[in-house]
Tab-separated table of C-alpha atoms in Angstrom:
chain	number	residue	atom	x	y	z
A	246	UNK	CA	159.850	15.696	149.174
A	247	UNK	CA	159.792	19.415	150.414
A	248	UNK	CA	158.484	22.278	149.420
A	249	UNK	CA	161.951	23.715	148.101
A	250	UNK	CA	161.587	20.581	145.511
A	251	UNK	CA	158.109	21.922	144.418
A	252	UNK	CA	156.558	25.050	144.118
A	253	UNK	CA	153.672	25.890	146.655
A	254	UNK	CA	151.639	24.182	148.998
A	255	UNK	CA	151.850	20.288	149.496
A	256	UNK	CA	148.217	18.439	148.719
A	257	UNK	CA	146.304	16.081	151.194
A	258	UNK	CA	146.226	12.582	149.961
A	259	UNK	CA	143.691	10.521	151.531
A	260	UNK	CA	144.847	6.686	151.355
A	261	UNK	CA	141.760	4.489	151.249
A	262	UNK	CA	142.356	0.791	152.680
A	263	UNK	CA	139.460	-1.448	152.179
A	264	UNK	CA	139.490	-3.867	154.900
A	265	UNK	CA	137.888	-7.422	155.263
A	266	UNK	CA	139.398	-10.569	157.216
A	267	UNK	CA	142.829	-9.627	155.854
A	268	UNK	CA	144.191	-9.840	159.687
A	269	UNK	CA	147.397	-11.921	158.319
A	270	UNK	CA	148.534	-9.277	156.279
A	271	UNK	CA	146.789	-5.814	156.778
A	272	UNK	CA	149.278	-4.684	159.458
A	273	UNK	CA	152.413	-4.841	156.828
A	274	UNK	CA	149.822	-2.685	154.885
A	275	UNK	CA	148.916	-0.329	156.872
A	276	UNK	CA	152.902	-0.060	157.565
A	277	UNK	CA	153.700	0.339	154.385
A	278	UNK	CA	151.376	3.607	153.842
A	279	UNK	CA	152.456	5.051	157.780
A	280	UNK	CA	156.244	4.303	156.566
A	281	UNK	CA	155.711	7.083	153.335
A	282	UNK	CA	158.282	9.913	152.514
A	283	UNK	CA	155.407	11.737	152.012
A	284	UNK	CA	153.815	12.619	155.364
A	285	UNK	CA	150.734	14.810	154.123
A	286	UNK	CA	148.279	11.850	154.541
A	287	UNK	CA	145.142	10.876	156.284
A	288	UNK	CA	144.776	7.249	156.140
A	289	UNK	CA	140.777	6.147	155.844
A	290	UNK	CA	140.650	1.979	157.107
A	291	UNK	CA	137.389	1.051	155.912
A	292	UNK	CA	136.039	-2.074	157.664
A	293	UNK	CA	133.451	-3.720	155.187
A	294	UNK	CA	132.029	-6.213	157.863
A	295	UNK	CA	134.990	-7.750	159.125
A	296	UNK	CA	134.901	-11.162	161.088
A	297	UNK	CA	138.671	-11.550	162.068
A	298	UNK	CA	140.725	-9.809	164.081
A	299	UNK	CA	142.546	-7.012	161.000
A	300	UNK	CA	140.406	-4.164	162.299
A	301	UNK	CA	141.521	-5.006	166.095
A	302	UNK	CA	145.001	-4.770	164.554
A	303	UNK	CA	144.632	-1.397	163.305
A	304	UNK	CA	143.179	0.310	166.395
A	305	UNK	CA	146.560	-0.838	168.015
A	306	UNK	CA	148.788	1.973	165.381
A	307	UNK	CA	148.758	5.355	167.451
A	308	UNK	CA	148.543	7.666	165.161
A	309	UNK	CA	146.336	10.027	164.341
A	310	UNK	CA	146.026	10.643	161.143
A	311	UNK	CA	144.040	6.797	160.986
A	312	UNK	CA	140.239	6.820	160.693
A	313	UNK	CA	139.019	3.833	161.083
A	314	UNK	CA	134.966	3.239	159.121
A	315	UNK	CA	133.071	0.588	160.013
A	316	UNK	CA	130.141	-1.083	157.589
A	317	UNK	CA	128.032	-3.864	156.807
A	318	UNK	CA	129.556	-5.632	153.789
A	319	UNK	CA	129.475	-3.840	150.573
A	320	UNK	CA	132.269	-5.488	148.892
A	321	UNK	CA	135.511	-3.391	147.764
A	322	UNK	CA	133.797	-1.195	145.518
A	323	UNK	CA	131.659	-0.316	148.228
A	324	UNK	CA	134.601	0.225	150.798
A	325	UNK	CA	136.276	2.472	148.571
A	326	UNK	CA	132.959	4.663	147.803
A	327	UNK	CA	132.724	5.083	151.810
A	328	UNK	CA	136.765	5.935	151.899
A	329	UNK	CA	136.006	8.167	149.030
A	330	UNK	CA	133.221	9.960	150.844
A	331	UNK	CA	134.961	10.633	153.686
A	332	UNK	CA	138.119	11.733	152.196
A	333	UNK	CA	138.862	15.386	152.381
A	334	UNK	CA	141.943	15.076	150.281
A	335	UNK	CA	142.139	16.609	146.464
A	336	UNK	CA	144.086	13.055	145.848
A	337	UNK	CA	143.296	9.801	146.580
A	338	UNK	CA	145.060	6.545	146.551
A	339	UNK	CA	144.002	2.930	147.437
A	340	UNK	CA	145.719	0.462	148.609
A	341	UNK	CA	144.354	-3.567	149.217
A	342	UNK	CA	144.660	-4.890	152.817
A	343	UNK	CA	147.444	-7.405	151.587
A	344	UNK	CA	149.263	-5.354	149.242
A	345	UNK	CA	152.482	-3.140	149.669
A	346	UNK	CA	153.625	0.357	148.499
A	347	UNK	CA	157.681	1.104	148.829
A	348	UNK	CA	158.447	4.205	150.747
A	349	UNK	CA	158.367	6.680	147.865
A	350	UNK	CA	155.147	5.733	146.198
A	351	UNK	CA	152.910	8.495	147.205
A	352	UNK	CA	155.419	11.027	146.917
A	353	UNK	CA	156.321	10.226	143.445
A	354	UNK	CA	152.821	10.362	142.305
A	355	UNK	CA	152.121	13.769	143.562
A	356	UNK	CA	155.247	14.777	141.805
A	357	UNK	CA	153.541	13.713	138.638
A	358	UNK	CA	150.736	15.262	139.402
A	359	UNK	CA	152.319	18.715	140.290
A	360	UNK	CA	154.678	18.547	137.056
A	361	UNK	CA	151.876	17.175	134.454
A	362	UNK	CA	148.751	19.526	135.081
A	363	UNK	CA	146.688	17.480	132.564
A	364	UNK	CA	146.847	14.098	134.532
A	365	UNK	CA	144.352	12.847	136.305
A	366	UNK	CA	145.026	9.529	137.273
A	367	UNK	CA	148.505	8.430	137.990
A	368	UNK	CA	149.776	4.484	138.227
A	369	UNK	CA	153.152	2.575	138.900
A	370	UNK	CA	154.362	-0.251	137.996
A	371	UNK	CA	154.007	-3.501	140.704
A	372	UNK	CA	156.233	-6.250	141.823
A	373	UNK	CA	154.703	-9.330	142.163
A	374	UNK	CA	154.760	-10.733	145.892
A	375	UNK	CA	153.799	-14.484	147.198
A	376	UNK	CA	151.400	-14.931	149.952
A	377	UNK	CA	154.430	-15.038	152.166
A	378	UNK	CA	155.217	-11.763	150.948
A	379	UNK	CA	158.674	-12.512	149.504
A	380	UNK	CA	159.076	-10.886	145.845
A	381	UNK	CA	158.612	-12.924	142.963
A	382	UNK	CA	161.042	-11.577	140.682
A	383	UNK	CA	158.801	-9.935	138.291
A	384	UNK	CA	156.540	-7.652	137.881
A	385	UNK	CA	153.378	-5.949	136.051
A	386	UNK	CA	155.055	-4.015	132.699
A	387	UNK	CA	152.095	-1.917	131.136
A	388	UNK	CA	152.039	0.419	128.849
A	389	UNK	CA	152.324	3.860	130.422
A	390	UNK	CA	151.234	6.531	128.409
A	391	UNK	CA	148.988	7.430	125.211
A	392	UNK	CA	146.304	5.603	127.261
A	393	UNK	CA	143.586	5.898	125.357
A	394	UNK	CA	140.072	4.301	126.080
A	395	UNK	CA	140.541	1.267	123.318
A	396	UNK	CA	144.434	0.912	125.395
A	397	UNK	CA	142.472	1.290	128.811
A	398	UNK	CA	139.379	-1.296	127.759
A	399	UNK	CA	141.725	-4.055	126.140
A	400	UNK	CA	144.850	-3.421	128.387
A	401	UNK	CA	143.868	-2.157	131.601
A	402	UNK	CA	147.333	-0.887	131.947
A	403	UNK	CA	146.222	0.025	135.837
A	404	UNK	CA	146.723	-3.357	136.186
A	405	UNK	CA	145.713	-3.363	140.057
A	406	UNK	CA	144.015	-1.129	142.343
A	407	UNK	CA	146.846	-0.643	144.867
A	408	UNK	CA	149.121	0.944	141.883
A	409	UNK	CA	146.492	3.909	141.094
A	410	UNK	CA	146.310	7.552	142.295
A	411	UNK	CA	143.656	9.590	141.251
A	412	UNK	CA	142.891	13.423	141.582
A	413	UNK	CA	139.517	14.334	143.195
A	414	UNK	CA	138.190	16.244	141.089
A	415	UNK	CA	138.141	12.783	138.829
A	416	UNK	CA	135.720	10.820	140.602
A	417	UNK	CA	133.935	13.700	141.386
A	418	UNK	CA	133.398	14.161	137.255
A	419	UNK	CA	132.541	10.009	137.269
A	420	UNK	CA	130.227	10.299	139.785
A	421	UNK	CA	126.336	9.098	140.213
A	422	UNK	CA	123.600	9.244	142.589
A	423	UNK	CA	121.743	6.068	143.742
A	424	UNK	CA	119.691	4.170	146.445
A	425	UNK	CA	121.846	0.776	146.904
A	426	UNK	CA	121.156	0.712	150.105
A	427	UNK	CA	118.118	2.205	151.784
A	428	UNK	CA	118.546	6.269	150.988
A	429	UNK	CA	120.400	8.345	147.903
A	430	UNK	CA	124.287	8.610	147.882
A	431	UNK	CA	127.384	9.492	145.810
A	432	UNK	CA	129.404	6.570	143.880
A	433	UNK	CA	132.150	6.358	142.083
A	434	UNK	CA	133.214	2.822	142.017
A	435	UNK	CA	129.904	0.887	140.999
A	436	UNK	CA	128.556	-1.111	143.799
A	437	UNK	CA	127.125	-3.443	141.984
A	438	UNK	CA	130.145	-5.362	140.781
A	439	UNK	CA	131.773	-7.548	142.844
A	440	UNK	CA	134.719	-8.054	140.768
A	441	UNK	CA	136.060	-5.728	137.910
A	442	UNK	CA	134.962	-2.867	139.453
A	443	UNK	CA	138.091	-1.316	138.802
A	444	UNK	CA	138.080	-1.635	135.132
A	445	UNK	CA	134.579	-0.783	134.794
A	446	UNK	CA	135.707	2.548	136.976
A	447	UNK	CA	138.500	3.488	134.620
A	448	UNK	CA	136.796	2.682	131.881
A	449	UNK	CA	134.343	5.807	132.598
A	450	UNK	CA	136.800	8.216	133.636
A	451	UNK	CA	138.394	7.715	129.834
A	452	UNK	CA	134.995	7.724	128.057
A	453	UNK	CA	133.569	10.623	130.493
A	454	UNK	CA	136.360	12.859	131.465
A	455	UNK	CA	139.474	14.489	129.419
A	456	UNK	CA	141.788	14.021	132.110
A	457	UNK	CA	144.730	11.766	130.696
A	458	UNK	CA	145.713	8.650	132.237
A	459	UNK	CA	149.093	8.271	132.662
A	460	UNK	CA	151.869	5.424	134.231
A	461	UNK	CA	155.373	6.407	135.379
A	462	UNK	CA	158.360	3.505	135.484
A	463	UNK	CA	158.902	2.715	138.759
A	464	UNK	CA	157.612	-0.740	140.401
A	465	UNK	CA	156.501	1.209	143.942
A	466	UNK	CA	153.439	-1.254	144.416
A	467	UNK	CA	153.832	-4.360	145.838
A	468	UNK	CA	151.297	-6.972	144.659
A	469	UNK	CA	150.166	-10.316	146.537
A	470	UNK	CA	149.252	-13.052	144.310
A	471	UNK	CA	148.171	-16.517	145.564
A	472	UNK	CA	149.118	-19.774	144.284
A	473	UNK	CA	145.469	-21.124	144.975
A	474	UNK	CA	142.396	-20.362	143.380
A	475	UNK	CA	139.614	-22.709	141.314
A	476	UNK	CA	139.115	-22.223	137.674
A	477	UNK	CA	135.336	-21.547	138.951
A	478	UNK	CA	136.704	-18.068	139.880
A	479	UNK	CA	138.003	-16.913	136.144
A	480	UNK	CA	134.849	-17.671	135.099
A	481	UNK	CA	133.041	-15.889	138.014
A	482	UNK	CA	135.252	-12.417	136.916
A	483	UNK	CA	135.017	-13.175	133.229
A	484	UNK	CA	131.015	-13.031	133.725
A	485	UNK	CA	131.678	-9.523	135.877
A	486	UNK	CA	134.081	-8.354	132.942
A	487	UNK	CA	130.992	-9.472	130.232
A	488	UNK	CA	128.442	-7.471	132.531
A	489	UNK	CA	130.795	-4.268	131.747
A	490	UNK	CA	130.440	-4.732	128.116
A	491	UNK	CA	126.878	-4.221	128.352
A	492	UNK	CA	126.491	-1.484	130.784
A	493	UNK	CA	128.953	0.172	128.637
A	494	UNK	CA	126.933	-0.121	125.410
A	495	UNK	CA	123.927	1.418	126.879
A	496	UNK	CA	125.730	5.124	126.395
A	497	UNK	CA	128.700	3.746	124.290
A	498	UNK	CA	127.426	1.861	121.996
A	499	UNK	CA	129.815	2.322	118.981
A	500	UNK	CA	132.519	1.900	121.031
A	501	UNK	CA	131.662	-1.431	122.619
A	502	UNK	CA	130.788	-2.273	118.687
A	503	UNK	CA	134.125	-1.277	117.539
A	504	UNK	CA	136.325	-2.816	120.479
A	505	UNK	CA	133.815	-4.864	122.465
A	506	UNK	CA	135.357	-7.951	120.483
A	507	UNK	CA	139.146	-7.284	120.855
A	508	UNK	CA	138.673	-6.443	124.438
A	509	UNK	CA	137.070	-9.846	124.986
A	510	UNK	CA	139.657	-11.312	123.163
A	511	UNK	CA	142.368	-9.626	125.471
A	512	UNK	CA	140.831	-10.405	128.621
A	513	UNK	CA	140.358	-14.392	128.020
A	514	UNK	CA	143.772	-14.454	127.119
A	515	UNK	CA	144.718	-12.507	130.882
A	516	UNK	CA	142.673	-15.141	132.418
A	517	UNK	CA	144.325	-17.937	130.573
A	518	UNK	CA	147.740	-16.528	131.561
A	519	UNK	CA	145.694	-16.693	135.185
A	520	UNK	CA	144.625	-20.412	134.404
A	521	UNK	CA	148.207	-21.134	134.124
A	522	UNK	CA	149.468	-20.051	137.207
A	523	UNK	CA	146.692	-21.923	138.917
A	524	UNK	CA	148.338	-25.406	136.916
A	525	UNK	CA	144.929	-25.192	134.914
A	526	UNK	CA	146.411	-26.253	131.567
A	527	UNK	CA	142.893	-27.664	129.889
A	528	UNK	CA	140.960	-24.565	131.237
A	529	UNK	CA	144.016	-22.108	129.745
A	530	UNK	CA	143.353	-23.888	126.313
A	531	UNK	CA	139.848	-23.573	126.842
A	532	UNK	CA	139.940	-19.973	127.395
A	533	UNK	CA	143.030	-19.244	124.777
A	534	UNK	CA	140.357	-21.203	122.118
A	535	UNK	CA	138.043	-18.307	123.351
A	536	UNK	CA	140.118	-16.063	122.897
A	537	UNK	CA	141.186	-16.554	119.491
A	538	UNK	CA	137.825	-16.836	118.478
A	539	UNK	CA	136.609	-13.651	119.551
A	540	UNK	CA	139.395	-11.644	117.907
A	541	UNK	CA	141.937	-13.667	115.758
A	542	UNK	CA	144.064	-10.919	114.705
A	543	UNK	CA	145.468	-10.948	118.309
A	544	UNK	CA	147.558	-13.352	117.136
A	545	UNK	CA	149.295	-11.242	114.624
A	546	UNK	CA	149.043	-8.298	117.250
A	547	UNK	CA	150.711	-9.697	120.291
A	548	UNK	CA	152.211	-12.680	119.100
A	549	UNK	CA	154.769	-13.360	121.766
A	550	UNK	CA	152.671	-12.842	124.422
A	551	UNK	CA	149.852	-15.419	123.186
A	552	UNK	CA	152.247	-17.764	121.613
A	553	UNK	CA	153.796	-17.986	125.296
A	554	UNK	CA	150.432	-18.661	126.872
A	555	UNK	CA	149.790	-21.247	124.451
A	556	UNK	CA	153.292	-22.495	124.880
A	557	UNK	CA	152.759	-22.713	129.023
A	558	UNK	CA	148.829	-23.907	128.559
A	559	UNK	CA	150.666	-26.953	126.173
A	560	UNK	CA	153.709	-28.083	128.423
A	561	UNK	CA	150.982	-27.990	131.806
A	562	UNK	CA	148.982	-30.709	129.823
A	563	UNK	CA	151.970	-32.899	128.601
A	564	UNK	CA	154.781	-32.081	131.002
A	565	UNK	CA	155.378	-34.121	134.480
A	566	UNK	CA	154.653	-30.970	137.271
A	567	UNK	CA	158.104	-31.417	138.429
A	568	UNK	CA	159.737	-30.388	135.073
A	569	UNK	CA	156.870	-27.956	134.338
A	570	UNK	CA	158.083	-25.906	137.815
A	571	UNK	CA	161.018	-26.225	137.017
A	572	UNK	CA	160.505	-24.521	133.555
A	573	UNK	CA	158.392	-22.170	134.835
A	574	UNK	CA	160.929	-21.140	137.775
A	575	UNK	CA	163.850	-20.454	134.808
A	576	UNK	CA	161.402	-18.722	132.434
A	577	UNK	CA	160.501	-16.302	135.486
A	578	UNK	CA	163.840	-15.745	136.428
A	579	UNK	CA	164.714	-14.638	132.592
A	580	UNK	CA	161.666	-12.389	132.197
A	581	UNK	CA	162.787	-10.511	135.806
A	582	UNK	CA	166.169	-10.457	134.490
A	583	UNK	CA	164.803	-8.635	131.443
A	584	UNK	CA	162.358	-6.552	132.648
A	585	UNK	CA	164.543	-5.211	135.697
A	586	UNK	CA	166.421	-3.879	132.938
A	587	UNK	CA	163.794	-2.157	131.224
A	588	UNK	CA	162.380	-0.211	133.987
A	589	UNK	CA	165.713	0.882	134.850
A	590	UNK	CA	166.069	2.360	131.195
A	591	UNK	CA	162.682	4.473	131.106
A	592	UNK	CA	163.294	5.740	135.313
A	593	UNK	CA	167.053	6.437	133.523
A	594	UNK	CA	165.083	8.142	130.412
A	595	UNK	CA	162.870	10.092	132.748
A	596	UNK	CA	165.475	11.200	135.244
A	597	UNK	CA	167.179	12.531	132.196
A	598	UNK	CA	164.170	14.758	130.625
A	599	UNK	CA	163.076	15.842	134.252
A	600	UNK	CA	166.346	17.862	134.185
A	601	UNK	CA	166.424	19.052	131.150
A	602	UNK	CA	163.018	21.170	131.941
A	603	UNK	CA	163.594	24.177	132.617
């Protein structure tokens, strides 16, 4: 990008990496974010207590537009408040220590920041990587506009924290004073949670702010899933999820009564799809029965997706894990196959209506 492709100036974006024992995979981060078409960046690597050698890793990369913070553990939402904090950009992205962006990422964010006045937070897509990080062949589809705070609640069509870009002045309309941790300072992401801190984030910036959320087509974050996990952990982040239901209520309450149901509905059934990839079959029924439960009609809503969870939960339980993986390895393969061909539609469909503005 150059400024003979966009009118006027070209904004800082401060990049916020949240760092803690990620030393097996923070350098192809940080690489990712130094390797950006868009060089108007200062790069804030937060170290949230570290114990491993990542942030010895990162004082290696001459360059100077890396600040390296150093903390006491806070947890990510606590790393990103201290990135945010010491930003001086008027956009921010984040980025998780073992998570990739493609070269263009930042660049085609501002774009869609610079061309659609009215958005404040801007997303992509994200391939899904393994712990290896060798793609997986599919990838994170959500919906991408008309993102309203029912789509954003039940949906969380963010999806990850490493896809989002957000304009400054949106946190600073989100955020709150507090003593957390021995004197009064700004947050934006709540400290408090451990996990879902980034729904519980966007969820205020579409119940508190006019500033439309918005997704554009591309897959330009790279996102590391592992294999591992215990089904101990889905219930550990359902419980976090739960806790946002009620701080919500306390200044929303007719909007947790209207959707609080469906959105618990919609975020079992994520976890079941989670259960599954973990070879959890009985705790993916468990949390499907849950699910259905809290909001039947999601059935009739999305019935592909949650007859396909059901479908996977089933065949984990009966199936020998030989045939199951192998199953599971075509099915992938098909749903890449198709959505590959989606994405390249809508970038096609946006390509097309770029030019046509005059």
């Amino acid at each position: 990008m150059t400024r003979s492709t966009l009118s006027g100036e070209l904004p800082l974006v401060s990049v916020v990496m949240p760092l803690y024992n990620s030393a097996a995979t923070v350098e192809a981060s940080l690489e990712s974010v130094l390797a950006q078409t868009y060089q108007q960046l200062e790069i804030l690597v937060v170290d949230d207590g570290s114990t491993d050698t990542g942030v010895a890793l990162c004082r290696r990369y001459d360059d100077p537009r890396i600040t390296i913070l150093s903390q006491k553990n806070r947890g990510l939402a606590g790393a990103r408040n201290t990135g945010i904090r010491a930003a001086s950009g008027a956009i921010l992205a984040f980025i998780d220590s073992d998570d990739l962006w493609l070269p263009e990422k930042i660049e085609r964010h501002v774009q869609h920041f610079l061309q659609n006045p009215a958005v404040g937070v801007s997303y992509s897509r994200s391939g899904f990587i393994d712990n290896a990080g060798e793609p997986l062949g599919i990838y994170q589809m959500p919906q991408l506009t008309d993102i309203t705070p029912e789509v954003l609640f039940c949906r969380n069509p963010i999806s990850n924290g490493s896809s989002v870009v957000i304009r400054r002045a949106v946190l600073e309309a989100i955020r709150f004073e507090a003593n957390l941790y021995g004197s009064v300072e700004s947050f934006y992401f709540d400290d408090s949670f451990r996990q879902s801190e980034d729904i519980e984030c966007w969820l205020r910036i579409a119940l508190q702010t006019d500033w439309r959320l918005e997704g554009i087509p591309e897959a330009l974050t790279l996102y590391r899933v592992s294999e591992g996990g215990l089904s101990a952990n889905l219930m550990n982040q359902y419980a976090a999820w739960e806790r946002i239901l009620v701080k919500t209520a306390a200044t929303h309450q007719a909007f947790i009564h209207r959707w609080g149901n469906k959105a618990r509905a919609y975020q079992l059934r994520y976890l079941a799809r989670r259960a599954t990839r973990q070879k959890d079959g009985a705790m993916a029924l468990k949390l499907l029965r849950q699910s259905l439960a809290a909001h039947p009609a999601i059935l009739l809503e999305e019935p592909q997706r949650t007859l396909i969870t059901l479908a996977a939960a089933l065949l984990l339980v009966v199936l020998p894990p030989p045939l199951y993986r192998r199953l599971e390895a075509l099915m992938l393969r098909l749903t890449g196959s198709s959505q590959r061909r989606r994405i390249a539609r809508e970038q096609g469909r946006m390509a097309s209506g770029a030019g046509a503005t005059p």
